[in-house]
Short mmCIF file of N, CA and C in Angstrom, two decimals:
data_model
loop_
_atom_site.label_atom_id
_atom_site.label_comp_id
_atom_site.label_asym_id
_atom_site.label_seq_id
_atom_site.Cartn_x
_atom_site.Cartn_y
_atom_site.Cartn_z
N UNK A 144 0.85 -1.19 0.00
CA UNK A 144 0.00 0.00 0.00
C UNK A 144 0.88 1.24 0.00
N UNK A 145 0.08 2.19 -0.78
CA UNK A 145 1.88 3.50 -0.80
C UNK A 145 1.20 4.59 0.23
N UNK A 146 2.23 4.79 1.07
CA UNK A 146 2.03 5.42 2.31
C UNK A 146 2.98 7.04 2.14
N UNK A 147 2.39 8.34 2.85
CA UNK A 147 2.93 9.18 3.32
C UNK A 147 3.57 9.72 4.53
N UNK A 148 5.19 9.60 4.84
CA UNK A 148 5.41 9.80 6.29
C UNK A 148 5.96 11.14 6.00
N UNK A 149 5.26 11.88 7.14
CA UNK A 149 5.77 12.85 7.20
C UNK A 149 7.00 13.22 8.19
N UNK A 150 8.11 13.91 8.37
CA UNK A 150 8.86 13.80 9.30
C UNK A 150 9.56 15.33 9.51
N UNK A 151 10.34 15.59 10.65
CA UNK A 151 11.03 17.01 10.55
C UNK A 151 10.29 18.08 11.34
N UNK A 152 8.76 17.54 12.13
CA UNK A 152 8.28 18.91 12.86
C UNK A 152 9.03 18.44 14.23
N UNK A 153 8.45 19.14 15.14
CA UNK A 153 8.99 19.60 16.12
C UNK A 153 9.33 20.67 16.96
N UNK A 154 9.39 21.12 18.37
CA UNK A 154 9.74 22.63 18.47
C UNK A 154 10.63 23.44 18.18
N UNK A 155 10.19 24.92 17.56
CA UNK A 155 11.14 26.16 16.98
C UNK A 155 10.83 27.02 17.74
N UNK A 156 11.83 28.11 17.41
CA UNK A 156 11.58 29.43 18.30
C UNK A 156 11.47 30.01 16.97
N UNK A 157 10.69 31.63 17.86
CA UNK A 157 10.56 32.39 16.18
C UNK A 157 11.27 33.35 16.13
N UNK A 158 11.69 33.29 14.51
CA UNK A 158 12.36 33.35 13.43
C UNK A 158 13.87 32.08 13.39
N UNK A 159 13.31 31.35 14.24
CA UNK A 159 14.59 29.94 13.61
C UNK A 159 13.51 29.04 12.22
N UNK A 160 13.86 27.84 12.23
CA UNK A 160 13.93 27.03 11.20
C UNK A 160 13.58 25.87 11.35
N UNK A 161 12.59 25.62 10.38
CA UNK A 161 12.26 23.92 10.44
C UNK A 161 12.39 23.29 9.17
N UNK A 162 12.33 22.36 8.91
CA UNK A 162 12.75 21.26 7.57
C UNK A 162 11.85 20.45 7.57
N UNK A 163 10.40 20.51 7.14
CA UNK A 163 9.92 18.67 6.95
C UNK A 163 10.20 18.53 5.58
N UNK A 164 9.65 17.05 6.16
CA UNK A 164 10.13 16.28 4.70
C UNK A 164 9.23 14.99 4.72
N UNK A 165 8.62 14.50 3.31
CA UNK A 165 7.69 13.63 3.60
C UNK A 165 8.05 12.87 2.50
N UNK A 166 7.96 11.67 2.79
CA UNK A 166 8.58 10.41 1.35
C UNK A 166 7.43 9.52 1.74
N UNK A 167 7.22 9.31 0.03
CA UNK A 167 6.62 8.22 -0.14
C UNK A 167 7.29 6.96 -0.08
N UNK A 168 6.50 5.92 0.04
CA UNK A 168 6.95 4.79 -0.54
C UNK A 168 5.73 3.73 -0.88
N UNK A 169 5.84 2.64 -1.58
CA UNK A 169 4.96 1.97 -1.88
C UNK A 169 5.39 1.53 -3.66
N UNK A 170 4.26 0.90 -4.02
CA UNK A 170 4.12 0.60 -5.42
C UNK A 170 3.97 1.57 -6.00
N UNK A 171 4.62 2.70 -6.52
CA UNK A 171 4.30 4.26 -7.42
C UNK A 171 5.34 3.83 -8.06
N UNK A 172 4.07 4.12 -9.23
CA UNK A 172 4.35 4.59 -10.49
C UNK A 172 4.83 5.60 -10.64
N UNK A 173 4.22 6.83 -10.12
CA UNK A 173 4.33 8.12 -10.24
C UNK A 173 3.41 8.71 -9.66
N UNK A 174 4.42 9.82 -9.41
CA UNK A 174 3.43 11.37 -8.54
C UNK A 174 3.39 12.45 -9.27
N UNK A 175 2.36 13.18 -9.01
CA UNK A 175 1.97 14.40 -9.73
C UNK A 175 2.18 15.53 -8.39
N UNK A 176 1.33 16.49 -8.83
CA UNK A 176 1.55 17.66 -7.86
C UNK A 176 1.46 17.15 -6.07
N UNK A 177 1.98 17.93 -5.64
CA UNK A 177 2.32 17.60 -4.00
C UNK A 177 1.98 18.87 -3.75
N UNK A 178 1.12 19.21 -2.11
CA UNK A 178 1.41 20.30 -1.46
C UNK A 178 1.22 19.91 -0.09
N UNK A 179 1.74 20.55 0.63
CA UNK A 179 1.74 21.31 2.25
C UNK A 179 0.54 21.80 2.45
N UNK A 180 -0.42 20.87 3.17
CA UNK A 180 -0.95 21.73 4.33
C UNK A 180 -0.65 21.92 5.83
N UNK A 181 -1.32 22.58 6.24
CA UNK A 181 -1.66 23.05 8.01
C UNK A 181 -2.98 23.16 8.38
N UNK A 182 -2.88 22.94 9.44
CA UNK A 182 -4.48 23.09 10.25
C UNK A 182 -4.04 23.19 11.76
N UNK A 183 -4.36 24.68 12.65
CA UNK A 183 -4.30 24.74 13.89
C UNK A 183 -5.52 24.28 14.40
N UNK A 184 -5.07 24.41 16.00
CA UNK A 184 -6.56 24.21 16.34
C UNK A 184 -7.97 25.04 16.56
N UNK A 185 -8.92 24.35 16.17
CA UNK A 185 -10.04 25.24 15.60
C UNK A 185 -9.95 26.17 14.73
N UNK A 186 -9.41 25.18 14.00
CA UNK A 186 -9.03 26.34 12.31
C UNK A 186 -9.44 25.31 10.76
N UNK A 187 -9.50 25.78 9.89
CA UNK A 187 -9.78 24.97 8.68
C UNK A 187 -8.61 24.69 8.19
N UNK A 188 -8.47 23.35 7.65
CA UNK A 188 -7.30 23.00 6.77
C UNK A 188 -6.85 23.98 6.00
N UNK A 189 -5.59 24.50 5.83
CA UNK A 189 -5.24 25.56 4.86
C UNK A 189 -3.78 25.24 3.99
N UNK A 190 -4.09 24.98 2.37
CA UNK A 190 -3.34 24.94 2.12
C UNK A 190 -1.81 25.73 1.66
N UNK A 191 -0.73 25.87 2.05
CA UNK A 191 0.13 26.43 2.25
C UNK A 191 1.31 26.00 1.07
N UNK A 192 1.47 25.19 0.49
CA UNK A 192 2.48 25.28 -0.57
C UNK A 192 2.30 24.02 -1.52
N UNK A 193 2.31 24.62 -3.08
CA UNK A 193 2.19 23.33 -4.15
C UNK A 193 3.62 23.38 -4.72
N UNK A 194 3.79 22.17 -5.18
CA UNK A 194 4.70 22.20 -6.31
C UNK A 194 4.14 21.42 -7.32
N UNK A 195 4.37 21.28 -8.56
CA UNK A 195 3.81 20.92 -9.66
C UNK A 195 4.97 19.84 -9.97
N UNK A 196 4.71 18.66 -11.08
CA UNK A 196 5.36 18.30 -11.69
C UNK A 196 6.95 18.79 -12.67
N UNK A 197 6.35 19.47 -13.07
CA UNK A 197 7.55 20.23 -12.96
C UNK A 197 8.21 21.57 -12.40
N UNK A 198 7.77 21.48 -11.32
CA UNK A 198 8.64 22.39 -10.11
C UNK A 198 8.31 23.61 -10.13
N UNK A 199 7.09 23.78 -10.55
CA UNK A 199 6.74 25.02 -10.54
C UNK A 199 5.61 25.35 -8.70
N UNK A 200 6.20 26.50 -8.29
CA UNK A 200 5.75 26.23 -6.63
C UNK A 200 4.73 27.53 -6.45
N UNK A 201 4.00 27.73 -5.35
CA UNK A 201 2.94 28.71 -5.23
C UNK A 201 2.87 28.39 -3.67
N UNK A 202 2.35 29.63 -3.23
CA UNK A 202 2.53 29.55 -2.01
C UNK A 202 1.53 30.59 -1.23
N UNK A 203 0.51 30.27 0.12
CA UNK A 203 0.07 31.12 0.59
C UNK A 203 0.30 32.19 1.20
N UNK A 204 -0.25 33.60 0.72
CA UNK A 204 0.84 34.85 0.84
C UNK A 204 1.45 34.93 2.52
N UNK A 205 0.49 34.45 3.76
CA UNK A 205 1.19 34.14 4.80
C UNK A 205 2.70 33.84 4.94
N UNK A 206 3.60 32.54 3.96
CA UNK A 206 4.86 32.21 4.20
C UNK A 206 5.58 32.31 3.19
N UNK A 207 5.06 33.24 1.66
CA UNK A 207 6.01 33.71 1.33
C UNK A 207 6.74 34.39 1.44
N UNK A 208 8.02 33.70 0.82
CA UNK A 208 8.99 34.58 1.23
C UNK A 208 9.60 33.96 2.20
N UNK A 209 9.07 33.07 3.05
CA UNK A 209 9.49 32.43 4.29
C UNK A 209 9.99 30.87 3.76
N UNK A 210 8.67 30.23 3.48
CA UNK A 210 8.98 28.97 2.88
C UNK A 210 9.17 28.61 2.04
N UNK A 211 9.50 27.78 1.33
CA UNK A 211 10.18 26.90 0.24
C UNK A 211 9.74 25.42 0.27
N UNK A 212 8.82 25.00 -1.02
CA UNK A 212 8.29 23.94 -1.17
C UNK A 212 9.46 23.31 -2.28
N UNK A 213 9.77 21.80 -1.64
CA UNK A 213 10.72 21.44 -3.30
C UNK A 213 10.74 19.74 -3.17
N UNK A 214 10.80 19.06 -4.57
CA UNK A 214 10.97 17.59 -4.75
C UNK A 214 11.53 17.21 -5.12
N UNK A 215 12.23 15.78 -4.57
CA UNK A 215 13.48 15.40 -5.08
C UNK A 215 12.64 13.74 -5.60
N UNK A 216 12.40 13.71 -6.84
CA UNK A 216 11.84 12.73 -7.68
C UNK A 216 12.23 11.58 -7.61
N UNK A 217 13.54 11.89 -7.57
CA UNK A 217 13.91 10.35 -7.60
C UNK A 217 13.97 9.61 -6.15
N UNK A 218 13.89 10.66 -5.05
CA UNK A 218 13.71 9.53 -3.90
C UNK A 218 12.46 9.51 -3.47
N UNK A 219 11.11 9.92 -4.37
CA UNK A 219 10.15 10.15 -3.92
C UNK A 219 9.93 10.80 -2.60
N UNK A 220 10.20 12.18 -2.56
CA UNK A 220 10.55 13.08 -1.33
C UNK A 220 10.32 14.63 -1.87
N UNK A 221 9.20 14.98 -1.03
CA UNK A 221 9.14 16.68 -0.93
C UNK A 221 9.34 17.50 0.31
N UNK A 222 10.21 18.24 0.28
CA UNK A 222 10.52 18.96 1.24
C UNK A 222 9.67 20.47 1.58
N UNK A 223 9.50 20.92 3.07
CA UNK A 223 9.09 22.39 3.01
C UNK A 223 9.98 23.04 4.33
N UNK A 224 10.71 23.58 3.81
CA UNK A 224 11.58 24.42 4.54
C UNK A 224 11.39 25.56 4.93
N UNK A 225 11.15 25.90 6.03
CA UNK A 225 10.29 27.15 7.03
C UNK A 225 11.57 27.21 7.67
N UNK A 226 11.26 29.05 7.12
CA UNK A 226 12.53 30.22 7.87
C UNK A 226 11.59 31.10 8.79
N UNK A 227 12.47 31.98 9.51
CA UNK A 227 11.92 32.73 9.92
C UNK A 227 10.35 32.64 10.23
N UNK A 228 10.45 31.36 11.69
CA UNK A 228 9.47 30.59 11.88
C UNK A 228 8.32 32.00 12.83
N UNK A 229 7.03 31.66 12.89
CA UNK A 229 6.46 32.65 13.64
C UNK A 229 5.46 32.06 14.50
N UNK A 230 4.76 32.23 15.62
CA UNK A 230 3.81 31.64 16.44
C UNK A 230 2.79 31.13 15.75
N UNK A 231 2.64 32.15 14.55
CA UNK A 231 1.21 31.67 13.79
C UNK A 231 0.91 30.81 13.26
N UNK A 232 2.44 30.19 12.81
CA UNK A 232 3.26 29.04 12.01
C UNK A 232 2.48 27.69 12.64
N UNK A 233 2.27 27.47 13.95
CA UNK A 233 2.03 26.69 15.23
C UNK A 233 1.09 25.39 14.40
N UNK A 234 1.06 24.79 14.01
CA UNK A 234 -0.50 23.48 12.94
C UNK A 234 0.27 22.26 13.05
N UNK A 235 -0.70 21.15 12.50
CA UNK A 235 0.05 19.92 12.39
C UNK A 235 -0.43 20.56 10.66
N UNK A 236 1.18 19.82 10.21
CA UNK A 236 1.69 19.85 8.87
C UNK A 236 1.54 18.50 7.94
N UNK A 237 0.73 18.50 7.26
CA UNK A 237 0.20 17.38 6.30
C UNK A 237 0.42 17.15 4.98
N UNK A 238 1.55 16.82 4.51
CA UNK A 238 1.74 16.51 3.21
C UNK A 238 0.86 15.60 2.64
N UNK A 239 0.51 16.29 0.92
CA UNK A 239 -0.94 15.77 0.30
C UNK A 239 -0.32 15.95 -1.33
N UNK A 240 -0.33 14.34 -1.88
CA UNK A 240 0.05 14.32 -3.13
C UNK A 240 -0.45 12.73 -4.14
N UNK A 241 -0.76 13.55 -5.30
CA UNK A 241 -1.83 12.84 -6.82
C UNK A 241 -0.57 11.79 -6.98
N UNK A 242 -0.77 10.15 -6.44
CA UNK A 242 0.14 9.37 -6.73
C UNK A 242 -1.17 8.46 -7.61
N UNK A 243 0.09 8.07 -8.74
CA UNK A 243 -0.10 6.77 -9.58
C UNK A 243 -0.05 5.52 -9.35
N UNK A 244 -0.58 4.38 -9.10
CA UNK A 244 -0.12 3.12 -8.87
C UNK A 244 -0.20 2.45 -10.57
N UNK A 245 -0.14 0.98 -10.44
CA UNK A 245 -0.56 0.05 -11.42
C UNK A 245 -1.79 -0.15 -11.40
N UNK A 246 -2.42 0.13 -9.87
CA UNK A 246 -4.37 0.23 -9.95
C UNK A 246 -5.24 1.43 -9.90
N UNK A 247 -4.58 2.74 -10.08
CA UNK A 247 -5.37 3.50 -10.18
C UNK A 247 -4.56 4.54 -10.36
N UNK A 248 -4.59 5.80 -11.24
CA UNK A 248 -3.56 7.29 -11.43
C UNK A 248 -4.47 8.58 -10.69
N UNK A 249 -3.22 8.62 -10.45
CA UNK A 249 -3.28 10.13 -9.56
C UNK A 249 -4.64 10.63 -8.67
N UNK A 250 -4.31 9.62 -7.36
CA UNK A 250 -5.18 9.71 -6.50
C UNK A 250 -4.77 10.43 -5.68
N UNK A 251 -5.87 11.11 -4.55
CA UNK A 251 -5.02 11.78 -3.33
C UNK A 251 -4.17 11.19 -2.48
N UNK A 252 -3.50 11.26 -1.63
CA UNK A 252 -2.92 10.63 -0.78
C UNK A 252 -2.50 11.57 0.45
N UNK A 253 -2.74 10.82 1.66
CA UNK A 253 -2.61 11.99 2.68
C UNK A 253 -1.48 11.47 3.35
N UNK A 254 -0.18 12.16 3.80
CA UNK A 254 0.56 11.60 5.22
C UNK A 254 -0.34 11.82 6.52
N UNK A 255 0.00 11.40 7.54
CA UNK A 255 -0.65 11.36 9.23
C UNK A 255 -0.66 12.68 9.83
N UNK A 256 0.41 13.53 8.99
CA UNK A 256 0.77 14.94 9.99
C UNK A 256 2.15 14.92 10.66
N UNK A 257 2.65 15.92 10.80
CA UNK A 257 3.76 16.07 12.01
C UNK A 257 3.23 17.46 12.78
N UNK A 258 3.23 17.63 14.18
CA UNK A 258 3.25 18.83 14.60
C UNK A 258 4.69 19.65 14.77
N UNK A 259 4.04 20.99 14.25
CA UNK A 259 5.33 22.12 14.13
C UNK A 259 4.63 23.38 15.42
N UNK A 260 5.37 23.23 16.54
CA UNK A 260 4.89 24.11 17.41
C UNK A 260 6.31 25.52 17.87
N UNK A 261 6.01 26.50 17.36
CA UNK A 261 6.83 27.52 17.11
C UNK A 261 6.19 28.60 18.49
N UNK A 262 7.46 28.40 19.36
CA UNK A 262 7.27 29.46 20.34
C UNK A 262 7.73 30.63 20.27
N UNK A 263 7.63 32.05 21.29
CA UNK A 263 8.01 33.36 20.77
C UNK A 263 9.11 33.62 21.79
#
């Protein structure tokens, strides 16, 4: 079954730095677009950074400028690198990406979350 782990949250202070990083693995064929969400508590899922197939990235005006969405294809791995971290930053972080198998193309796929809790 092809699974999303997400990994890399943990506590920051603000304006330091966090790194997740979420790899697939499983039977893929192939992946299509990937993005970053967040969701605090008592808040709506919000999505925060795409990258496209071919690397083209977009980002919610909140962390631009701050973050950096990027994929490294061949290890089936997207990274989101948060600078100049801020309290507001505070969600569990959910990588969400259109994978291909041999039984079905470009379905959603969710990782579990990591929490990123950014103190001041």
């Amino acid at each position: 079954q092809v699974q999303l782990v997400e990994s890399g949250g943990g506590l920051g202070q603000a304006g330091g730095s966090l790194r997740l990083s979420c790899a697939a693995s499983g039977s893929i064929v192939s992946i299509g677009a990937i993005h970053w969400y967040r969701q605090a508590p008592g808040k709506q899922r919000e999505l925060v950074a795409k990258v496209t197939t071919g690397g083209t990235t977009t980002y919610t005006e909140s962390v631009k400028g701050r973050f950096t969405i990027s994929r490294d294809n061949a290890k089936n791995t997207v990274y989101l690198q948060m600078n100049n971290l801020k309290p507001e930053d505070t969600a569990v972080y959910y990588c969400n990406a259109m994978i291909s198998t041999f039984s079905y193309y470009l379905r959603d796929t969710w990782g579990q979350g990591t929490q990123v809790t950014v103190s001041s």
